[in-house]
């Protein structure tokens, strides 16, 4: 049942648009509220009047409609939905989604959406098989866009092949699945480290780095969203504690290690914190003063390695230990060596060179290194990195890897 759930259905141009009328009926039968956006091409195949009658709602077609903008606004269209469904998803609209275009209402709504998106591609078999379309499909999948179909069979163009839009009931099933809460990590415990550490020099000064905590906090949020009992051990950040996550605030690497070990056993540990490798050997009790003899000499001592320590635990080693590798050169090769040295299962290598914006920015480009090889992820938001990692962790803990 979809009682009370709100679906925003985007209908793009293609002969399969006639099936979207049946889809609307099936969704309405199950109690879903369906609001529709049509592209100009879609209106060549089915009339906005039929769509409005079946959805029992206004149909939105025009990006520049003053009436629509004052009544609803294109941003609110997706924000007020639980799920955005594109059916049929034409090659053209998928291309525009992948390119991040906003040249009509449908594309703009998709670009401005923070909701899960499900596409039901429909097109000629050659168009579907074309490398450009397949590259777009891969880009969308990497961003977390879900897909149902296309099926193989007779196509409207008279050819036979893959490109038939999934049947309305298959799309309804995919919608029900997309809207069902994903609790694959329920009953599992996760430990995440995030943010920088601060290593005191004296009561007012410290050594630290530029980590904002965005990546680590997003990972804790994604694991908690899948139902994991999640502990986040974090250095000082401006990031809000994600819902359902237990925060343990620390300052130094030594405190981070104590907090991490105190929360074992866990099923998975993800070490995203930028831990200072060194601390000042002797922290001054009082504020260091200029004494006319030149600057003080700070002698450094090596900090404990939290990732390596957890990976080496004998009786309560987390089943899956995931580290990060912040590199400025030979990113993958250095990460491979680091994975072996620290004894973790996976390491997520990211380039933190000046100009990448990885430290403090909103996006990241990851190379996941494990014992079998390297998986290159495209550039994506830190939330998308977190969601993809959480998905991989859920699969690994359920034995799919
Ligand atoms: O916080 P953001 O602004 O969002 O930036 C994200 C990030 C760049 C900090 C993050 O993506 C990242 O790369 N985190 C790891 C940073 C780091 O310390 O990398 P490293 O290559 O120096 O360390 C390798 C691994 O060992 C890391 O998992 C680190 O947490 C861990 N480590 C390092 C030193 C130490 N003493 N103890 C550790 O556990």
Tab-separated table of C-alpha atoms and ligand atoms in Angstrom:
chain	number	residue	atom	x	y	z
A	1	UNK	CA	0.000	0.000	0.000
A	2	UNK	CA	1.072	3.519	-0.700
A	3	UNK	CA	-1.528	5.228	1.460
A	4	UNK	CA	-0.485	8.809	2.189
A	5	UNK	CA	2.706	8.614	0.117
A	6	UNK	CA	3.322	11.422	-2.387
A	7	UNK	CA	4.761	10.626	-5.789
A	8	UNK	CA	5.911	13.299	-8.213
A	9	UNK	CA	5.616	11.694	-11.648
A	10	UNK	CA	7.629	13.273	-14.450
A	11	UNK	CA	6.407	12.174	-17.864
A	12	UNK	CA	8.835	12.732	-20.709
A	13	UNK	CA	8.269	12.316	-24.429
A	14	UNK	CA	7.910	8.852	-25.883
A	15	UNK	CA	5.220	6.491	-27.060
A	16	UNK	CA	5.432	4.739	-23.660
A	17	UNK	CA	3.872	7.871	-22.138
A	18	UNK	CA	0.473	6.229	-22.638
A	19	UNK	CA	1.488	3.666	-19.987
A	20	UNK	CA	2.009	6.474	-17.495
A	21	UNK	CA	-1.775	6.956	-17.478
A	22	UNK	CA	-2.169	3.363	-16.276
A	23	UNK	CA	0.650	3.944	-13.784
A	24	UNK	CA	-1.189	6.932	-12.308
A	25	UNK	CA	-4.355	4.817	-11.907
A	26	UNK	CA	-2.482	2.013	-10.172
A	27	UNK	CA	-0.777	4.448	-7.802
A	28	UNK	CA	-4.070	6.178	-7.011
A	29	UNK	CA	-5.698	2.742	-6.367
A	30	UNK	CA	-3.022	2.143	-3.723
A	31	UNK	CA	-3.730	5.435	-1.993
A	32	UNK	CA	-0.748	7.451	-3.277
A	33	UNK	CA	-1.126	11.140	-4.106
A	34	UNK	CA	0.277	11.647	-7.610
A	35	UNK	CA	1.307	15.041	-8.911
A	36	UNK	CA	2.507	15.195	-12.499
A	37	UNK	CA	5.023	17.225	-14.475
A	38	UNK	CA	5.011	16.785	-18.251
A	39	UNK	CA	7.649	17.800	-20.758
A	40	UNK	CA	6.562	19.515	-23.960
A	41	UNK	CA	7.332	16.290	-25.855
A	42	UNK	CA	5.196	14.239	-23.448
A	43	UNK	CA	2.208	16.446	-24.287
A	44	UNK	CA	2.549	15.264	-27.909
A	45	UNK	CA	1.769	11.721	-26.769
A	46	UNK	CA	-0.782	12.127	-23.955
A	47	UNK	CA	-2.841	15.177	-23.101
A	48	UNK	CA	-2.324	17.114	-19.872
A	49	UNK	CA	-6.118	16.918	-19.511
A	50	UNK	CA	-6.077	13.087	-19.253
A	51	UNK	CA	-3.152	13.231	-16.823
A	52	UNK	CA	-4.930	15.835	-14.666
A	53	UNK	CA	-8.172	13.819	-14.684
A	54	UNK	CA	-6.465	10.602	-13.586
A	55	UNK	CA	-4.159	12.190	-11.025
A	56	UNK	CA	-7.001	14.414	-9.741
A	57	UNK	CA	-4.492	17.236	-9.499
A	58	UNK	CA	-3.141	20.085	-11.561
A	59	UNK	CA	-0.515	19.147	-14.145
A	60	UNK	CA	2.662	21.219	-14.333
A	61	UNK	CA	4.291	21.820	-17.704
A	62	UNK	CA	5.813	25.263	-17.848
A	63	UNK	CA	8.959	26.512	-16.120
A	64	UNK	CA	7.964	30.108	-16.685
A	65	UNK	CA	4.295	29.921	-15.696
A	66	UNK	CA	3.720	32.816	-13.336
A	67	UNK	CA	0.554	31.185	-12.035
A	68	UNK	CA	2.282	27.898	-11.263
A	69	UNK	CA	5.274	29.640	-9.721
A	70	UNK	CA	3.099	31.742	-7.414
A	71	UNK	CA	0.921	28.730	-6.491
A	72	UNK	CA	3.619	26.119	-6.076
A	73	UNK	CA	7.130	26.984	-7.325
A	74	UNK	CA	9.316	24.421	-9.047
A	75	UNK	CA	11.436	23.864	-5.941
A	76	UNK	CA	8.436	22.880	-3.834
A	77	UNK	CA	7.197	20.428	-6.475
A	78	UNK	CA	9.825	17.858	-5.562
A	79	UNK	CA	10.275	18.930	-1.953
A	80	UNK	CA	6.646	18.045	-1.249
A	81	UNK	CA	7.026	14.536	-2.695
A	82	UNK	CA	8.373	11.400	-1.041
A	83	UNK	CA	9.724	10.087	-4.345
A	84	UNK	CA	10.290	11.476	-7.841
A	85	UNK	CA	9.494	8.986	-10.615
A	86	UNK	CA	10.465	9.616	-14.240
A	87	UNK	CA	8.314	7.375	-16.453
A	88	UNK	CA	8.930	7.191	-19.268
A	89	UNK	CA	12.500	8.455	-18.951
A	90	UNK	CA	13.545	9.352	-22.502
A	91	UNK	CA	17.176	9.280	-23.648
A	92	UNK	CA	16.959	13.049	-23.948
A	93	UNK	CA	15.767	13.672	-20.398
A	94	UNK	CA	18.285	11.209	-18.952
A	95	UNK	CA	21.042	13.024	-20.841
A	96	UNK	CA	19.888	16.346	-19.452
A	97	UNK	CA	19.706	14.876	-15.916
A	98	UNK	CA	23.234	13.493	-16.211
A	99	UNK	CA	24.518	16.849	-17.484
A	100	UNK	CA	22.785	18.759	-14.690
A	101	UNK	CA	20.741	20.866	-17.091
A	102	UNK	CA	17.729	22.927	-16.108
A	103	UNK	CA	16.277	23.912	-19.455
A	104	UNK	CA	12.649	22.965	-18.807
A	105	UNK	CA	10.436	22.375	-15.797
A	106	UNK	CA	11.113	18.601	-15.623
A	107	UNK	CA	14.917	19.003	-15.673
A	108	UNK	CA	14.786	21.916	-13.225
A	109	UNK	CA	12.645	19.986	-10.752
A	110	UNK	CA	15.054	17.038	-10.945
A	111	UNK	CA	18.080	19.267	-10.420
A	112	UNK	CA	16.471	20.999	-7.451
A	113	UNK	CA	15.304	17.750	-5.862
A	114	UNK	CA	16.585	16.335	-2.597
A	115	UNK	CA	14.324	13.284	-2.870
A	116	UNK	CA	15.069	9.779	-4.128
A	117	UNK	CA	14.591	9.468	-7.884
A	118	UNK	CA	13.422	6.388	-9.793
A	119	UNK	CA	13.650	6.270	-13.587
A	120	UNK	CA	11.835	3.949	-15.989
A	121	UNK	CA	13.779	4.329	-19.253
A	122	UNK	CA	11.960	3.815	-22.547
A	123	UNK	CA	13.445	4.204	-26.005
A	124	UNK	CA	14.538	2.480	-29.184
A	125	UNK	CA	16.999	-0.406	-28.612
A	126	UNK	CA	19.854	1.322	-30.481
A	127	UNK	CA	19.347	4.493	-28.447
A	128	UNK	CA	19.397	2.445	-25.240
A	129	UNK	CA	22.565	0.581	-26.243
A	130	UNK	CA	24.360	3.742	-27.397
A	131	UNK	CA	27.509	4.445	-25.312
A	132	UNK	CA	26.248	7.978	-24.628
A	133	UNK	CA	23.034	6.657	-23.085
A	134	UNK	CA	24.878	3.976	-21.137
A	135	UNK	CA	27.348	6.570	-19.814
A	136	UNK	CA	24.400	8.704	-18.695
A	137	UNK	CA	22.772	5.693	-17.012
A	138	UNK	CA	26.053	4.955	-15.168
A	139	UNK	CA	26.379	8.591	-14.065
A	140	UNK	CA	22.828	8.626	-12.738
A	141	UNK	CA	23.293	5.281	-10.960
A	142	UNK	CA	26.481	6.593	-9.323
A	143	UNK	CA	24.450	9.505	-7.987
A	144	UNK	CA	21.980	7.096	-6.413
A	145	UNK	CA	19.219	7.322	-9.032
A	146	UNK	CA	17.305	4.028	-9.037
A	147	UNK	CA	16.125	2.341	-12.189
A	148	UNK	CA	13.373	-0.045	-13.214
A	149	UNK	CA	13.583	-1.628	-16.676
A	150	UNK	CA	13.845	-1.257	-19.545
A	151	UNK	CA	12.549	-4.645	-20.643
A	152	UNK	CA	13.341	-6.486	-23.828
A	153	UNK	CA	10.631	-7.157	-26.385
A	154	UNK	CA	8.710	-5.592	-29.275
A	155	UNK	CA	9.298	-1.879	-29.419
A	156	UNK	CA	6.866	0.728	-30.711
A	157	UNK	CA	9.293	1.564	-33.524
A	158	UNK	CA	8.820	-1.951	-34.927
A	159	UNK	CA	12.196	-3.243	-33.785
A	160	UNK	CA	12.854	-5.900	-31.165
A	161	UNK	CA	15.314	-5.362	-28.344
A	162	UNK	CA	15.891	-3.752	-24.996
A	163	UNK	CA	14.178	-0.421	-24.477
A	164	UNK	CA	10.563	-1.211	-23.578
A	165	UNK	CA	9.422	0.707	-20.547
A	166	UNK	CA	8.752	-1.536	-17.534
A	167	UNK	CA	5.067	-2.372	-17.112
A	168	UNK	CA	3.040	-0.114	-14.778
A	169	UNK	CA	2.803	-2.826	-12.108
A	170	UNK	CA	6.575	-3.375	-12.203
A	171	UNK	CA	7.043	0.360	-11.729
A	172	UNK	CA	4.552	0.331	-8.832
A	173	UNK	CA	6.567	-2.502	-7.211
A	174	UNK	CA	9.795	-0.515	-7.655
A	175	UNK	CA	8.085	2.540	-6.143
A	176	UNK	CA	6.900	0.495	-3.148
A	177	UNK	CA	10.433	-0.834	-2.709
A	178	UNK	CA	11.942	2.644	-2.982
A	179	UNK	CA	9.566	4.009	-0.382
A	180	UNK	CA	10.001	1.123	2.051
A	181	UNK	CA	12.520	2.132	4.699
A	182	UNK	CA	15.851	0.423	4.043
A	183	UNK	CA	16.924	-1.052	7.395
A	184	UNK	CA	19.619	-3.414	6.160
A	185	UNK	CA	21.925	-2.462	9.038
A	186	UNK	CA	19.338	-2.866	11.804
A	187	UNK	CA	20.919	-4.795	14.672
A	188	UNK	CA	24.472	-3.863	13.555
A	189	UNK	CA	26.809	-1.547	15.435
A	190	UNK	CA	28.931	1.040	13.614
A	191	UNK	CA	31.767	3.235	14.826
A	192	UNK	CA	32.745	6.284	12.774
A	193	UNK	CA	35.508	8.804	13.442
A	194	UNK	CA	35.243	12.277	11.963
A	195	UNK	CA	36.730	15.754	11.974
A	196	UNK	CA	40.198	16.892	12.978
A	197	UNK	CA	42.021	16.270	16.217
A	198	UNK	CA	43.575	19.101	18.180
A	199	UNK	CA	46.937	18.529	19.816
A	200	UNK	CA	47.557	21.065	22.552
A	201	UNK	CA	50.775	23.107	22.630
A	202	UNK	CA	49.782	25.054	25.703
A	203	UNK	CA	46.395	26.011	27.261
A	204	UNK	CA	45.508	28.259	24.293
A	205	UNK	CA	47.308	26.878	21.229
A	206	UNK	CA	47.107	23.622	19.305
A	207	UNK	CA	48.207	21.721	16.174
A	208	UNK	CA	45.357	20.660	13.889
A	209	UNK	CA	44.209	20.443	10.240
A	210	UNK	CA	41.426	21.608	7.924
A	211	UNK	CA	39.004	18.676	8.280
A	212	UNK	CA	35.428	19.960	8.550
A	213	UNK	CA	33.853	16.657	9.567
A	214	UNK	CA	31.487	16.787	6.563
A	215	UNK	CA	32.591	13.426	5.155
A	216	UNK	CA	32.696	11.543	8.464
A	217	UNK	CA	29.389	12.954	9.691
A	218	UNK	CA	27.713	12.097	6.355
A	219	UNK	CA	28.935	8.493	6.734
A	220	UNK	CA	27.563	8.267	10.269
A	221	UNK	CA	24.232	9.647	8.986
A	222	UNK	CA	24.101	7.138	6.127
A	223	UNK	CA	24.861	4.171	8.402
A	224	UNK	CA	22.264	5.299	10.944
A	225	UNK	CA	19.721	5.787	8.149
A	226	UNK	CA	20.157	2.093	7.286
A	227	UNK	CA	19.364	1.230	10.894
A	228	UNK	CA	22.869	0.797	12.354
A	229	UNK	CA	23.402	1.676	15.993
A	230	UNK	CA	25.986	4.356	15.201
A	231	UNK	CA	28.609	5.954	17.442
A	232	UNK	CA	30.381	8.998	16.048
A	233	UNK	CA	33.673	9.903	17.705
A	234	UNK	CA	34.492	13.360	16.458
A	235	UNK	CA	36.960	16.145	16.929
A	236	UNK	CA	35.689	19.737	16.981
A	237	UNK	CA	33.485	20.574	13.938
A	238	UNK	CA	30.638	22.869	12.952
A	239	UNK	CA	28.615	19.907	11.680
A	240	UNK	CA	25.320	19.028	13.378
A	241	UNK	CA	25.106	15.551	14.904
A	242	UNK	CA	23.038	13.477	12.442
A	243	UNK	CA	19.685	12.147	13.670
A	244	UNK	CA	19.918	8.809	15.452
A	245	UNK	CA	23.690	9.047	15.928
A	246	UNK	CA	25.393	9.046	19.355
A	247	UNK	CA	28.178	11.648	19.420
A	248	UNK	CA	31.296	11.298	21.545
A	249	UNK	CA	33.137	14.621	21.337
A	250	UNK	CA	36.895	14.479	21.784
A	251	UNK	CA	39.837	16.784	21.094
A	252	UNK	CA	43.086	14.860	20.802
A	253	UNK	CA	44.129	11.652	19.023
A	254	UNK	CA	44.735	10.004	22.393
A	255	UNK	CA	41.166	10.816	23.459
A	256	UNK	CA	39.855	9.562	20.108
A	257	UNK	CA	41.597	6.220	20.623
A	258	UNK	CA	40.221	5.811	24.147
A	259	UNK	CA	36.679	6.648	22.965
A	260	UNK	CA	36.898	4.335	19.959
A	261	UNK	CA	38.164	1.383	22.015
A	262	UNK	CA	35.538	2.007	24.704
A	263	UNK	CA	32.784	1.449	22.132
A	264	UNK	CA	33.973	-1.931	20.870
A	265	UNK	CA	32.729	-4.391	19.827
A	266	UNK	CA	31.239	-3.063	16.603
A	267	UNK	CA	30.446	-4.717	13.283
A	268	UNK	CA	32.035	-1.984	11.206
A	269	UNK	CA	34.479	0.831	11.922
A	270	UNK	CA	34.967	3.692	9.460
A	271	UNK	CA	37.881	5.977	10.257
A	272	UNK	CA	37.243	9.218	8.370
A	273	UNK	CA	38.862	11.519	10.946
A	274	UNK	CA	41.947	13.486	10.016
A	275	UNK	CA	43.979	12.431	13.029
A	276	UNK	CA	47.107	14.440	13.750
A	277	UNK	CA	50.094	12.150	13.297
A	278	UNK	CA	52.086	14.020	15.920
A	279	UNK	CA	51.436	15.743	19.218
A	280	UNK	CA	53.644	18.041	21.216
A	281	UNK	CA	55.645	15.826	23.552
A	282	UNK	CA	55.281	18.058	26.596
A	283	UNK	CA	52.248	20.346	26.749
A	284	UNK	CA	53.071	23.574	28.588
A	285	UNK	CA	50.958	24.137	31.737
A	286	UNK	CA	50.927	27.872	31.179
A	287	UNK	CA	50.661	29.952	28.010
A	288	UNK	CA	54.038	30.085	26.297
A	289	UNK	CA	55.457	33.609	26.398
A	290	UNK	CA	57.954	35.418	24.216
A	291	UNK	CA	61.058	35.505	26.364
A	292	UNK	CA	63.450	37.384	24.054
A	293	UNK	CA	65.389	34.166	23.305
A	294	UNK	CA	63.619	33.418	20.026
A	295	UNK	CA	60.705	31.081	19.287
A	296	UNK	CA	60.277	27.952	21.436
A	297	UNK	CA	61.314	24.607	20.003
A	298	UNK	CA	58.439	22.131	19.977
A	299	UNK	CA	59.468	18.513	20.251
A	300	UNK	CA	56.884	16.206	18.671
A	301	UNK	CA	55.905	12.678	19.640
A	302	UNK	CA	54.041	10.226	17.427
A	303	UNK	CA	50.330	9.739	18.088
A	304	UNK	CA	48.775	6.286	18.353
A	305	UNK	CA	47.307	5.062	15.086
A	306	UNK	CA	43.630	4.446	15.804
A	307	UNK	CA	42.886	2.685	12.526
A	308	UNK	CA	45.845	0.308	12.848
A	309	UNK	CA	45.057	-0.324	16.518
A	310	UNK	CA	41.440	-1.329	15.803
A	311	UNK	CA	42.478	-3.433	12.808
A	312	UNK	CA	44.981	-5.320	15.009
A	313	UNK	CA	42.549	-6.102	17.875
A	314	UNK	CA	42.528	-9.814	18.518
A	315	UNK	CA	39.239	-10.769	20.124
A	316	UNK	CA	37.032	-7.852	19.202
A	317	UNK	CA	38.325	-6.673	15.815
A	318	UNK	CA	35.399	-5.106	13.904
A	319	UNK	CA	34.263	-7.457	11.141
A	320	UNK	CA	34.930	-4.711	8.619
A	321	UNK	CA	37.578	-2.037	9.194
A	322	UNK	CA	37.478	0.853	6.721
A	323	UNK	CA	40.072	3.604	6.605
A	324	UNK	CA	40.608	6.680	4.492
A	325	UNK	CA	43.828	7.709	2.797
A	326	UNK	CA	44.328	11.437	2.371
A	327	UNK	CA	46.975	11.742	-0.334
A	328	UNK	CA	48.505	14.517	-2.393
A	329	UNK	CA	50.437	12.347	-4.889
A	330	UNK	CA	50.366	8.763	-6.184
A	331	UNK	CA	46.945	8.587	-4.592
A	332	UNK	CA	46.050	4.963	-5.360
A	333	UNK	CA	49.539	3.449	-4.962
A	334	UNK	CA	50.038	5.183	-1.614
A	335	UNK	CA	46.583	4.081	-0.478
A	336	UNK	CA	47.312	0.468	-1.411
A	337	UNK	CA	50.504	0.537	0.657
A	338	UNK	CA	48.649	2.256	3.516
A	339	UNK	CA	45.914	-0.413	3.502
A	340	UNK	CA	48.489	-3.151	3.884
A	341	UNK	CA	50.491	-1.248	6.504
A	342	UNK	CA	47.490	-0.448	8.679
A	343	UNK	CA	45.808	-3.837	8.245
A	344	UNK	CA	42.370	-2.506	7.344
A	345	UNK	CA	39.988	-4.229	4.917
A	346	UNK	CA	39.089	-1.290	2.696
A	347	UNK	CA	40.686	2.093	2.294
A	348	UNK	CA	38.972	5.023	0.608
A	349	UNK	CA	41.646	7.067	-1.117
A	350	UNK	CA	40.960	10.733	-1.734
A	351	UNK	CA	43.154	13.433	-3.206
A	352	UNK	CA	43.527	16.282	-0.722
A	353	UNK	CA	45.925	18.413	-2.774
A	354	UNK	CA	45.397	22.156	-2.681
A	355	UNK	CA	42.685	23.072	-5.171
A	356	UNK	CA	40.720	19.810	-4.893
A	357	UNK	CA	38.521	21.200	-2.116
A	358	UNK	CA	38.354	17.749	-0.504
A	359	UNK	CA	39.133	19.192	2.923
A	360	UNK	CA	36.142	21.287	3.916
A	361	UNK	CA	34.333	21.063	0.559
A	362	UNK	CA	31.033	19.403	-0.282
A	363	UNK	CA	32.224	16.836	-2.809
A	364	UNK	CA	34.783	14.065	-2.983
A	365	UNK	CA	36.301	11.666	-5.522
A	366	UNK	CA	36.980	8.238	-4.044
A	367	UNK	CA	39.042	5.231	-5.091
A	368	UNK	CA	37.965	2.254	-2.999
A	369	UNK	CA	40.934	-0.043	-2.486
A	370	UNK	CA	40.457	-3.549	-1.135
A	371	UNK	CA	42.348	-6.848	-1.328
A	372	UNK	CA	40.948	-7.483	-4.811
A	373	UNK	CA	41.722	-4.195	-6.514
A	374	UNK	CA	40.582	-0.619	-6.962
A	375	UNK	CA	37.146	0.782	-7.712
A	376	UNK	CA	37.126	4.362	-9.034
A	377	UNK	CA	34.043	6.337	-8.044
A	378	UNK	CA	33.088	9.470	-9.968
A	379	UNK	CA	33.131	12.853	-8.232
A	380	UNK	CA	30.051	13.130	-6.049
A	381	UNK	CA	28.722	14.906	-3.000
A	382	UNK	CA	30.004	13.727	0.359
A	383	UNK	CA	26.453	12.551	1.123
A	384	UNK	CA	26.454	10.431	-2.054
A	385	UNK	CA	29.877	8.991	-1.104
A	386	UNK	CA	28.427	8.148	2.305
A	387	UNK	CA	25.311	6.526	0.842
A	388	UNK	CA	27.374	4.443	-1.572
A	389	UNK	CA	29.753	3.364	1.165
A	390	UNK	CA	26.872	2.483	3.504
A	391	UNK	CA	25.334	0.408	0.715
A	392	UNK	CA	28.642	-1.442	0.202
A	393	UNK	CA	28.997	-1.991	3.946
A	394	UNK	CA	25.462	-3.407	4.184
A	395	UNK	CA	26.228	-5.799	1.320
A	396	UNK	CA	29.538	-6.851	2.908
A	397	UNK	CA	28.055	-7.444	6.366
A	398	UNK	CA	25.316	-9.549	4.830
A	399	UNK	CA	27.921	-11.703	3.158
A	400	UNK	CA	27.393	-10.503	-0.416
A	401	UNK	CA	31.108	-9.794	-0.763
B	1	LIG	O1	36.344	16.382	7.115
B	1	LIG	P1	36.207	16.832	5.658
B	1	LIG	O2	36.497	18.298	5.489
B	1	LIG	O3	34.867	16.422	5.085
B	1	LIG	O4	37.339	16.103	4.815
B	1	LIG	C1	37.290	14.728	4.668
B	1	LIG	C2	38.696	14.093	4.826
B	1	LIG	C3	39.612	14.601	3.716
B	1	LIG	C4	39.270	14.447	6.201
B	1	LIG	C5	38.469	12.532	4.739
B	1	LIG	O5	37.881	12.227	3.499
B	1	LIG	C6	39.771	11.795	4.893
B	1	LIG	O6	40.555	11.592	3.974
B	1	LIG	N1	40.049	11.347	6.174
B	1	LIG	C7	41.329	10.730	6.542
B	1	LIG	C8	42.350	11.804	6.815
B	1	LIG	C9	43.691	11.230	7.258
B	1	LIG	O7	44.085	11.414	8.354
B	1	LIG	O8	44.276	10.475	6.334
B	1	LIG	P2	45.709	9.697	6.525
B	1	LIG	O9	46.037	9.196	5.169
B	1	LIG	O10	46.652	10.595	7.213
B	1	LIG	O11	45.344	8.502	7.492
B	1	LIG	C10	44.966	7.226	7.024
B	1	LIG	C11	43.919	6.618	7.914
B	1	LIG	O12	44.449	6.397	9.202
B	1	LIG	C12	42.665	7.433	8.112
B	1	LIG	O13	41.558	6.557	8.134
B	1	LIG	C13	42.865	8.082	9.475
B	1	LIG	O14	41.610	8.303	10.135
B	1	LIG	C14	43.666	7.012	10.194
B	1	LIG	N2	44.581	7.512	11.224
B	1	LIG	C15	45.610	8.333	10.877
B	1	LIG	C16	46.504	8.727	11.855
B	1	LIG	C17	46.307	8.267	13.179
B	1	LIG	N3	47.140	8.629	14.146
B	1	LIG	N4	45.271	7.480	13.487
B	1	LIG	C18	44.408	7.087	12.515
B	1	LIG	O15	43.448	6.359	12.791
